[in-house]
Short mmCIF file of C-alpha atoms in Angstrom, two decimals:
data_model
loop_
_atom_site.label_atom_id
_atom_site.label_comp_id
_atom_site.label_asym_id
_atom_site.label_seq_id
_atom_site.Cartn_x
_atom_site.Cartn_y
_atom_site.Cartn_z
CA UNK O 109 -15.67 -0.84 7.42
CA UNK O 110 -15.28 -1.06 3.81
CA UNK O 111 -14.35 -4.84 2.41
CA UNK O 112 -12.79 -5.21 -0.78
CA UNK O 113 -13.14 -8.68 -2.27
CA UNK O 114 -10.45 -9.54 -5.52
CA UNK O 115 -10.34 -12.16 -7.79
CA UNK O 116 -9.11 -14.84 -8.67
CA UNK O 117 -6.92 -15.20 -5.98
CA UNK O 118 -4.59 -16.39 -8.09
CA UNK O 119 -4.56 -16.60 -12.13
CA UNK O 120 -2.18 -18.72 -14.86
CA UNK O 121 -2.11 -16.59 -18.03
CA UNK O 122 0.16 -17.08 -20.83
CA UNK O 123 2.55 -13.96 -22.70
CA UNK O 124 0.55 -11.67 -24.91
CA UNK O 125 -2.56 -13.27 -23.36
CA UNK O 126 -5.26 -10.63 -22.34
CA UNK O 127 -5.82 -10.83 -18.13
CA UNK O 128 -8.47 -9.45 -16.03
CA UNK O 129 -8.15 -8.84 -12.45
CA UNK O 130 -11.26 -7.21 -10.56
CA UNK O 131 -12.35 -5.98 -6.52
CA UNK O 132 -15.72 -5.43 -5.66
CA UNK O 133 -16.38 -3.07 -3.39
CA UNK O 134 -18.67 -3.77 -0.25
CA UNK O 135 -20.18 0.18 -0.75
CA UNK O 136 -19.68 2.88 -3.13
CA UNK O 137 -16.31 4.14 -2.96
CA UNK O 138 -16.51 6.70 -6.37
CA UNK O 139 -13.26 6.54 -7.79
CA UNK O 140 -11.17 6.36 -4.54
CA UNK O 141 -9.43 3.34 -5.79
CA UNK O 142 -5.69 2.36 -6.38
CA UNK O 143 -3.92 -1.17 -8.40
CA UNK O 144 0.08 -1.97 -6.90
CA UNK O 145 1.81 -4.55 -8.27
CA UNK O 146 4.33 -6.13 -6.00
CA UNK O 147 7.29 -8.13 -7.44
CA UNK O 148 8.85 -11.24 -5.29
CA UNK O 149 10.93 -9.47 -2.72
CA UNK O 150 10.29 -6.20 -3.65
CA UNK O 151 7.57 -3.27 -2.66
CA UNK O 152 4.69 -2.95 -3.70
CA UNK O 153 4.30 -0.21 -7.10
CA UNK O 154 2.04 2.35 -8.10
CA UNK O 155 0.16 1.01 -11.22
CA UNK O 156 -3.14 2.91 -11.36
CA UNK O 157 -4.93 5.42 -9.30
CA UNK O 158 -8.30 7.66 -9.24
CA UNK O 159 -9.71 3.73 -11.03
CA UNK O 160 -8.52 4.68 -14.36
CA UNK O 161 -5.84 6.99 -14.53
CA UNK O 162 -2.37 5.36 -15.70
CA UNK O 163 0.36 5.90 -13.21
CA UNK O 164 3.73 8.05 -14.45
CA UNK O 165 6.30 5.50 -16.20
CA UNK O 166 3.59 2.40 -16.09
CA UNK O 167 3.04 0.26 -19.79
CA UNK O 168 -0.17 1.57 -21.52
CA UNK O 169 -0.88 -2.17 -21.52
CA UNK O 170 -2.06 -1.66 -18.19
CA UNK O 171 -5.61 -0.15 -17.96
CA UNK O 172 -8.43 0.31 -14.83
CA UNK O 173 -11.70 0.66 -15.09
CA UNK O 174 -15.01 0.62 -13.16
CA UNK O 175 -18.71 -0.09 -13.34
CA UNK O 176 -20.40 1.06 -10.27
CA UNK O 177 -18.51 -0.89 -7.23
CA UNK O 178 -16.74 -3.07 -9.06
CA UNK O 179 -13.41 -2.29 -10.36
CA UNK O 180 -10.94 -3.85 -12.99
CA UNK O 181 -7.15 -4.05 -13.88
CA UNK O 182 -6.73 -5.16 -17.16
CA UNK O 183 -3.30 -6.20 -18.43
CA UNK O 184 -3.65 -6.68 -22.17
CA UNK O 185 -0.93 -8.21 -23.61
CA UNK O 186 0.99 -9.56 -21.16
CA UNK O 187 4.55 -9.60 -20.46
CA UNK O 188 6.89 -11.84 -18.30
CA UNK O 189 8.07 -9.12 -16.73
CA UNK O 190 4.46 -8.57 -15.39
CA UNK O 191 4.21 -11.59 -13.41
CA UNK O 192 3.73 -10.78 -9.74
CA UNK O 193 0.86 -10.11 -7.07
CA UNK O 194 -1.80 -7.04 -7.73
CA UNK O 195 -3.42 -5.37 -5.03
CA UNK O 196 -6.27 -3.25 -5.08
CA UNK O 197 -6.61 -0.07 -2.39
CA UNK O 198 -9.49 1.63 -1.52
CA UNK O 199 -8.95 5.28 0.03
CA UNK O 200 -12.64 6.47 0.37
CA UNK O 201 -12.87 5.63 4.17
CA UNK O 202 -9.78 4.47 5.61
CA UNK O 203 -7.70 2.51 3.28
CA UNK O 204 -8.60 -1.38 2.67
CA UNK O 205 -6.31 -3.81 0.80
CA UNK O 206 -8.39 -6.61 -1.72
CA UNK O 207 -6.72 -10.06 -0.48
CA UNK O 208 -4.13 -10.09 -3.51
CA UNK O 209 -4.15 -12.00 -7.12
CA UNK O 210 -0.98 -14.03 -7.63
CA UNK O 211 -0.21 -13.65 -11.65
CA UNK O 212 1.70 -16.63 -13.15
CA UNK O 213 2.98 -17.42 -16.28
CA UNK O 214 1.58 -20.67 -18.17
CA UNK Q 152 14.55 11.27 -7.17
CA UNK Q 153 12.14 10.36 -3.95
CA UNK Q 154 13.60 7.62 -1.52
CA UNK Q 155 12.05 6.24 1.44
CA UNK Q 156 14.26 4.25 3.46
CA UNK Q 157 13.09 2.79 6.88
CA UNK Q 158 15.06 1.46 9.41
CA UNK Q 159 14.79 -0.14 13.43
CA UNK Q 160 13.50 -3.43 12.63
CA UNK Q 161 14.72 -6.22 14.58
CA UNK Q 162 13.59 -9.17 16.49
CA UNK Q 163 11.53 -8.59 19.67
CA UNK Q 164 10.01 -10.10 21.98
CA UNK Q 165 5.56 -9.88 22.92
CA UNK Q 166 4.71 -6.90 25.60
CA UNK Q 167 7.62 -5.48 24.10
CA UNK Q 168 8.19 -2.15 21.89
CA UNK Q 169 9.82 -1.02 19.27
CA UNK Q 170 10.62 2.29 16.99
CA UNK Q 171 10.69 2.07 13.65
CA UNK Q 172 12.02 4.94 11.25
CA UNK Q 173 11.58 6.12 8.11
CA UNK Q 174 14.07 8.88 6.27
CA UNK Q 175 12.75 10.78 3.67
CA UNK Q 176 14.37 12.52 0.47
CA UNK Q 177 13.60 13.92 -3.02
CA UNK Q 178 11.09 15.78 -2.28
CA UNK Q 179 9.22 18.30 -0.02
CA UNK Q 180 8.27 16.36 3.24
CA UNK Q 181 6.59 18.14 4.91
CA UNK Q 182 3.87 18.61 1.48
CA UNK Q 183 3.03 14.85 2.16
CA UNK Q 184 0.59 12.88 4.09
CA UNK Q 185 2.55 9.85 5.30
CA UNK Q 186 1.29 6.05 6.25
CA UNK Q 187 2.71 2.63 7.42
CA UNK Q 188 1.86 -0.46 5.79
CA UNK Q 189 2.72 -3.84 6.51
CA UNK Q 190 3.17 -7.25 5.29
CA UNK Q 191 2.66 -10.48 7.18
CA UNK Q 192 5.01 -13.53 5.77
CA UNK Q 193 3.60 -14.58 2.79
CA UNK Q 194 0.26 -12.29 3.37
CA UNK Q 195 -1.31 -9.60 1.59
CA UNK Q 196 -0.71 -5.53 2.84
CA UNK Q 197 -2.54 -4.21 5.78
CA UNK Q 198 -2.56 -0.25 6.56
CA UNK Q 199 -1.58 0.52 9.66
CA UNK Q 200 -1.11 4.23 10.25
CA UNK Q 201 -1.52 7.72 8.22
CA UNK Q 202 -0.67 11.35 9.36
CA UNK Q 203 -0.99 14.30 8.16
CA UNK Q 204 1.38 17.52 7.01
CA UNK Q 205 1.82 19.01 10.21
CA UNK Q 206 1.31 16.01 12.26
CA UNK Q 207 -2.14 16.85 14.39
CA UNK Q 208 -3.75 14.50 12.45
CA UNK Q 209 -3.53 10.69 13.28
CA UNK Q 210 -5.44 7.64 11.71
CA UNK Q 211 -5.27 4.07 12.71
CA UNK Q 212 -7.56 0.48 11.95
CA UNK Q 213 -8.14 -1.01 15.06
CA UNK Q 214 -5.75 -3.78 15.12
CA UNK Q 215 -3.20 -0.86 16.08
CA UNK Q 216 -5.34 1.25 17.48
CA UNK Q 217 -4.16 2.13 21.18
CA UNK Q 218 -0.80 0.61 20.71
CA UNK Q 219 1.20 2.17 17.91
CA UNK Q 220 2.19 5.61 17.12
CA UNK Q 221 2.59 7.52 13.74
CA UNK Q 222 4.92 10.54 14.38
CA UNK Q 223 7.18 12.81 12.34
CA UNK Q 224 9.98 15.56 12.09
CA UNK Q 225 9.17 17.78 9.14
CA UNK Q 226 12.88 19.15 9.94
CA UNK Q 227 14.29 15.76 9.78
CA UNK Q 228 12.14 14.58 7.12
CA UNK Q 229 11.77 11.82 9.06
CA UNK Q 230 8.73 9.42 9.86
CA UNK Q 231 8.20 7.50 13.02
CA UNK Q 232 6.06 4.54 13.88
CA UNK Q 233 6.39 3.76 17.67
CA UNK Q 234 4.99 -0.06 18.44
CA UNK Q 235 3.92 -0.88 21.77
CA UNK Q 236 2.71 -3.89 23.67
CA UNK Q 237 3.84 -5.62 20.67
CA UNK Q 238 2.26 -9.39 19.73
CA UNK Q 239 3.23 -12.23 16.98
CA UNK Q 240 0.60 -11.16 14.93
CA UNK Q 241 2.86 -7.93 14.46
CA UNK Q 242 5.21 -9.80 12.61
CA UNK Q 243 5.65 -7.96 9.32
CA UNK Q 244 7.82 -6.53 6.72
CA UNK Q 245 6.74 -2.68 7.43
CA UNK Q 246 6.87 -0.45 4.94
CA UNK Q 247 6.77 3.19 4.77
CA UNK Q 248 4.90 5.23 1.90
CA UNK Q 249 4.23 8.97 0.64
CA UNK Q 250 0.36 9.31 0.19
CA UNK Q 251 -0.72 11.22 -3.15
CA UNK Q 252 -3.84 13.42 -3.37
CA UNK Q 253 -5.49 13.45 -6.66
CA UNK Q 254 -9.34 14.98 -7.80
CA UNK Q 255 -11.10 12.75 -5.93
CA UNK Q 256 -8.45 9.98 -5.28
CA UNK Q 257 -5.72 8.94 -2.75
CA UNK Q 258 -2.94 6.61 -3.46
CA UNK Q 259 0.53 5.60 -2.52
CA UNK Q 260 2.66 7.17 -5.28
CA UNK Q 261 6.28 5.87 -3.66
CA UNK Q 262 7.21 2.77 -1.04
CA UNK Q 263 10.21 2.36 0.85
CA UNK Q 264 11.82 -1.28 0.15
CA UNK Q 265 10.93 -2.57 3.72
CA UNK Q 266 11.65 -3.26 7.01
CA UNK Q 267 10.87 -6.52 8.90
CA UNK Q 268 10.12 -7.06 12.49
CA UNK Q 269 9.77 -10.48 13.98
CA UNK Q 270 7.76 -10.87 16.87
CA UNK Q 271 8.39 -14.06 18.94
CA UNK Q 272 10.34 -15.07 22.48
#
């Protein structure tokens, strides 16, 4: 099975602040990977998928990237309205959640 | 505009089972891979079940494996997740979502808002 490890598991940033969430991957999982961010009481949204690509309707503050198993979300200005929890998803075999990174404001 | 709405949560008790559904709109159902996912209180998300288009395809982990049951009605565009033998460690908001295939990629594109079922006597 295919771990996904995240970090931090949690992270105090402060608005317009540059913040850097990444998973590492326990194999190589090519681009198969996914970023949701998940509002208190709400679902869980679509924020990046394919490791880079921007999903429809999300900020262009919001950007993924990836150097070889290890993959970033990187928020870079940030916004109140961006305070939440960010998973990442890998789809390559199966589908494995990282553990989560709580995103607070400071 | 796509919706997901789920529905058949409830309290229930261990051993027991229960049938959770999902109604689909906005869009071409039957185009769609579908999956559960869940959410233990105050957890992270855990998958729990994917089908394909015409439904002859099932995938599970193996914490479900054996007990629950993807399903679905392309005529209803509805999705079905049977649970049986339920135990506490069910206990989840479930949500259903619309998988989206992309050049080498798979995501969730769209999430229903939830449905929780409480396992306990």
């Amino acid at each position: 099975d295919i771990q996904m490890t995240q970090s931090p598991a949690s992270l105090s940033a402060s608005l317009e602040e540059i913040v850097t969430i990444t998973c590492q991957a326990s194999q190589d999982i090519g681009n198969w990977l996914s970023w949701y961010q998940q509002k208190p009481g709400k679902s869980p949204q679509l924020l990046i998928y394919g490791a880079t690509s921007l999903a429809d309707g999300v900020p262009s503050r919001f950007s993924g990237s990836r150097s070889g198993t290890q993959y970033s979300l990187k928020i870079s200005r940030l916004q109140v309205e961006d305070i939440g929890i960010y998973y990442c998803l890998q789809a390559y075999s199966a589908w494995t959640f990282g553990g989560g990174t709580k995103l607070e404001l400071k | 505009e796509v919706q997901l709405v789920e529905s058949g949560g409830g309290l229930v008790q261990p051993g027991r089972s229960l049938k959770l559904s999902c109604a689909a709109s906005g869009f071409t159902f039957s185009n769609y891979y579908m999956a559960w996912v869940r959410q233990a209180p105050k957890k992270g998300l855990e998958w729990v079940a994917t089908i394909s288009t015409s439904g002859s395809r099932t995938y599970y982990p193996d914490s479900v494996k054996g007990r629950f049951t993807i399903s679905r009605d392309n005529a209803k565009s509805s999705l079905y997740l049977q649970m049986n033998s339920l135990k506490s460690e069910d206990t989840a908001t479930y949500y259903c979502a619309r998988r989206q295939d992309g050049y080498n990629s798979h995501y969730f594109d769209y999430w229903g808002q939830g449905v929780m079922v409480t396992v306990s006597s």
